[in-house]
C-alpha cells in the first residue's frame, strides 16, 4: 500500500459498519473513553460514538461532567473499541476539540424526547441527593417540554477526538495478533506500520 492511498478513516468505517451488522455485537458504538486531569491522573468510562468521519470521532456529554472538565483542562484523549465477537479492536489517540454549536444543535434535535428531557434534568457527575430528586427534576423538565419544544441546553455539547494515531488490532492464533498502526506525521500525512503482537 502506498503512502498516498493510506486512509484509516475508510478502514475504520468498514470495520464499524461490519460491527454494526454483526449479530453478536449488542452495540458497536460503545467505546471506552480515557481522559486525564491537568496533572495526569487518568480516568476512563464507556460512552457511545455518535459520529465519525475523516475529521474524527464525536461523543456528546454534559459540559459539567467529569469527562468534559478533563477534556477542557487536558484535551488529549484515547478511545478503544473492542468487538470481541469479531476479534477486533481499534485504539485511537488524539486531541479533543469542541464540536460546533450547529453540530450539537442538530444532534440534540435528533435525540428521542426522553433523552432530551434527561439531558436537561441531569447535572451529570454532580452529587445526587436521592433518586427521588432526580425523578422530580425529570418531571419538571417533562412539564417544560409539554409546554413547548426546548432546544439544546447551554451546558450540553460534544467533543471530536481528532486522531493522531489509530491502531487496528485483529485477534490471531497463539496470541500472534495482527497490529496495524496509522500515525499522522508533521505534514498531516498518515504513515502506516506494523507492531509485534
Short mmCIF file of C-alpha atoms in Angstrom, two decimals:
data_model
loop_
_atom_site.label_atom_id
_atom_site.label_comp_id
_atom_site.label_asym_id
_atom_site.label_seq_id
_atom_site.Cartn_x
_atom_site.Cartn_y
_atom_site.Cartn_z
CA UNK A 1 0.00 0.00 0.00
CA UNK A 2 1.49 3.38 -0.99
CA UNK A 3 1.52 6.26 1.47
CA UNK A 4 -0.79 8.22 -0.88
CA UNK A 5 -3.57 5.65 -0.54
CA UNK A 6 -3.47 5.31 3.25
CA UNK A 7 -6.91 6.09 4.66
CA UNK A 8 -7.51 4.95 8.25
CA UNK A 9 -10.91 6.71 8.27
CA UNK A 10 -12.10 4.45 5.44
CA UNK A 11 -10.71 1.37 7.20
CA UNK A 12 -12.49 2.34 10.42
CA UNK A 13 -15.75 2.98 8.54
CA UNK A 14 -15.53 -0.52 7.04
CA UNK A 15 -14.83 -2.19 10.39
CA UNK A 16 -17.51 -0.14 12.16
CA UNK A 17 -20.11 -1.00 9.53
CA UNK A 18 -19.30 -4.70 9.91
CA UNK A 19 -19.52 -4.43 13.71
CA UNK A 20 -22.91 -2.68 13.50
CA UNK A 21 -24.22 -5.51 11.31
CA UNK A 22 -22.73 -8.33 13.41
CA UNK A 23 -25.41 -10.30 15.33
CA UNK A 24 -23.03 -10.99 18.20
CA UNK A 25 -22.39 -7.30 18.97
CA UNK A 26 -25.09 -5.57 21.02
CA UNK A 27 -23.91 -2.01 20.39
CA UNK A 28 -20.95 -1.37 18.12
CA UNK A 29 -20.91 2.32 19.11
CA UNK A 30 -19.89 1.53 22.71
CA UNK A 31 -16.36 2.81 23.22
CA UNK A 32 -14.06 3.30 26.17
CA UNK A 33 -13.01 6.94 26.52
CA UNK A 34 -9.87 7.67 28.55
CA UNK A 35 -9.11 11.18 29.77
CA UNK A 36 -6.72 12.68 32.30
CA UNK A 37 -6.65 15.64 34.62
CA UNK A 38 -4.26 18.51 34.02
CA UNK A 39 -1.79 16.81 36.39
CA UNK A 40 -2.05 13.47 34.58
CA UNK A 41 -4.45 11.46 36.77
CA UNK A 42 -6.31 9.12 34.35
CA UNK A 43 -9.97 8.11 34.24
CA UNK A 44 -11.98 6.09 31.78
CA UNK A 45 -15.60 5.20 31.09
CA UNK A 46 -17.82 3.72 28.40
CA UNK A 47 -19.57 6.20 26.10
CA UNK A 48 -21.34 5.98 22.75
CA UNK A 49 -19.84 7.13 19.47
CA UNK A 50 -22.30 9.47 17.75
CA UNK A 51 -20.46 10.42 14.58
CA UNK A 52 -17.21 9.71 12.80
CA UNK A 53 -15.59 10.81 9.58
CA UNK A 54 -12.15 11.85 8.37
CA UNK A 55 -12.18 14.73 10.90
CA UNK A 56 -12.52 12.47 13.93
CA UNK A 57 -14.74 10.67 16.43
CA UNK A 58 -17.62 12.51 18.16
CA UNK A 59 -19.16 11.98 21.59
CA UNK A 60 -21.67 14.18 23.46
CA UNK A 61 -21.94 15.00 27.15
CA UNK A 62 -22.99 17.45 29.82
CA UNK A 63 -20.26 20.09 29.90
CA UNK A 64 -20.24 19.90 33.70
CA UNK A 65 -19.39 16.19 33.66
CA UNK A 66 -16.04 14.87 34.77
CA UNK A 67 -15.08 13.80 31.26
CA UNK A 68 -15.92 17.23 29.81
CA UNK A 69 -13.98 19.01 32.55
CA UNK A 70 -10.96 16.81 31.91
CA UNK A 71 -11.18 17.24 28.12
CA UNK A 72 -11.26 21.01 28.61
CA UNK A 73 -8.33 21.04 31.04
CA UNK A 74 -6.28 18.41 29.21
CA UNK A 75 -7.62 17.82 25.67
CA UNK A 76 -5.62 14.67 24.93
CA UNK A 77 -7.79 11.55 24.94
CA UNK A 78 -7.87 7.92 23.89
CA UNK A 79 -10.72 5.75 22.62
CA UNK A 80 -10.83 1.96 22.50
CA UNK A 81 -13.43 -0.09 20.64
CA UNK A 82 -13.44 -3.81 21.39
CA UNK A 83 -15.65 -6.03 19.27
CA UNK A 84 -14.95 -9.43 20.82
CA UNK A 85 -17.34 -11.32 18.54
CA UNK A 86 -15.27 -10.20 15.55
CA UNK A 87 -11.87 -10.50 17.23
CA UNK A 88 -11.19 -6.84 16.52
CA UNK A 89 -10.10 -3.80 18.48
CA UNK A 90 -9.46 -0.21 17.42
CA UNK A 91 -7.39 2.16 19.55
CA UNK A 92 -7.45 5.89 18.82
CA UNK A 93 -5.30 8.61 20.36
CA UNK A 94 -5.62 12.31 19.67
CA UNK A 95 -6.67 15.74 20.77
CA UNK A 96 -10.29 16.54 21.61
CA UNK A 97 -11.90 19.73 20.36
CA UNK A 98 -15.45 21.05 20.83
CA UNK A 99 -17.93 20.40 18.04
CA UNK A 100 -19.65 23.43 16.53
CA UNK A 101 -22.90 24.73 18.01
CA UNK A 102 -24.63 23.80 14.76
CA UNK A 103 -23.46 20.18 15.00
CA UNK A 104 -24.52 19.94 18.63
CA UNK A 105 -27.92 21.52 17.93
CA UNK A 106 -28.59 19.15 15.03
CA UNK A 107 -27.63 16.07 17.01
CA UNK A 108 -29.59 17.14 20.10
CA UNK A 109 -32.73 17.67 18.00
CA UNK A 110 -32.39 14.13 16.62
CA UNK A 111 -32.43 12.51 20.07
CA UNK A 112 -35.56 10.82 21.43
CA UNK A 113 -37.70 13.08 23.60
CA UNK A 114 -36.82 11.10 26.75
CA UNK A 115 -33.11 11.66 26.10
CA UNK A 116 -33.61 15.40 25.58
CA UNK A 117 -35.56 15.61 28.83
CA UNK A 118 -32.83 13.63 30.60
CA UNK A 119 -30.13 15.99 29.31
CA UNK A 120 -31.97 18.98 30.78
CA UNK A 121 -32.71 17.17 34.06
CA UNK A 122 -29.26 15.73 34.78
CA UNK A 123 -26.44 17.57 36.49
CA UNK A 124 -24.09 14.86 35.24
CA UNK A 125 -21.31 13.85 37.64
CA UNK A 126 -22.58 16.16 40.43
CA UNK A 127 -23.58 14.56 43.73
CA UNK A 128 -27.19 13.35 43.77
CA UNK A 129 -29.13 13.63 47.00
CA UNK A 130 -31.55 10.83 46.07
CA UNK A 131 -33.22 9.10 43.13
CA UNK A 132 -36.40 10.93 44.17
CA UNK A 133 -34.62 14.23 43.50
CA UNK A 134 -33.67 13.05 40.02
CA UNK A 135 -37.25 11.90 39.36
CA UNK A 136 -38.51 15.34 40.43
CA UNK A 137 -36.11 17.05 38.04
CA UNK A 138 -37.22 14.76 35.19
CA UNK A 139 -40.89 15.50 35.98
CA UNK A 140 -40.20 19.23 35.97
CA UNK A 141 -38.41 19.08 32.62
CA UNK A 142 -41.15 16.85 31.17
CA UNK A 143 -43.65 19.56 32.04
CA UNK A 144 -41.45 22.20 30.45
CA UNK A 145 -41.29 20.18 27.23
CA UNK A 146 -45.08 19.68 27.27
CA UNK A 147 -45.45 23.48 27.18
CA UNK A 148 -43.23 23.77 24.12
CA UNK A 149 -40.14 22.35 22.46
CA UNK A 150 -36.86 23.10 24.18
CA UNK A 151 -33.59 23.32 22.32
CA UNK A 152 -30.18 22.10 23.40
CA UNK A 153 -29.16 23.05 26.94
CA UNK A 154 -26.30 25.56 27.04
CA UNK A 155 -24.40 23.13 29.29
CA UNK A 156 -24.58 20.20 26.84
CA UNK A 157 -22.45 19.69 23.74
CA UNK A 158 -19.92 17.41 22.10
CA UNK A 159 -16.25 16.78 21.54
CA UNK A 160 -14.45 15.44 18.50
CA UNK A 161 -11.33 13.39 19.11
CA UNK A 162 -9.09 14.28 16.18
CA UNK A 163 -6.91 11.20 15.66
CA UNK A 164 -3.14 11.36 15.63
CA UNK A 165 -2.65 7.61 16.00
CA UNK A 166 -5.01 4.72 15.18
CA UNK A 167 -4.24 1.06 15.77
CA UNK A 168 -6.27 -1.73 14.16
CA UNK A 169 -5.90 -4.99 16.10
CA UNK A 170 -7.09 -8.38 14.89
CA UNK A 171 -7.00 -11.44 17.11
CA UNK A 172 -4.60 -14.12 15.98
CA UNK A 173 -3.96 -17.74 16.93
CA UNK A 174 -1.49 -18.33 19.76
CA UNK A 175 -1.73 -14.61 20.64
CA UNK A 176 0.06 -13.73 17.41
CA UNK A 177 -2.29 -10.81 16.82
CA UNK A 178 -2.21 -8.56 13.77
CA UNK A 179 -1.49 -4.94 14.71
CA UNK A 180 -1.51 -2.18 12.10
CA UNK A 181 -0.81 1.41 13.15
CA UNK A 182 -1.57 4.60 11.27
CA UNK A 183 0.26 7.63 12.64
CA UNK A 184 -0.10 11.20 11.45
CA UNK A 185 3.15 12.91 10.51
CA UNK A 186 4.05 16.59 10.93
CA UNK A 187 2.84 17.30 7.40
CA UNK A 188 -0.57 15.78 8.14
CA UNK A 189 0.03 12.63 6.09
CA UNK A 190 -0.68 9.20 7.54
CA UNK A 191 2.15 6.70 7.93
CA UNK A 192 1.43 3.00 8.24
CA UNK A 193 3.49 0.41 10.07
CA UNK A 194 3.11 -2.93 11.86
CA UNK A 195 3.72 -3.81 15.51
CA UNK A 196 4.78 -7.06 17.08
CA UNK A 197 1.86 -8.70 18.88
#
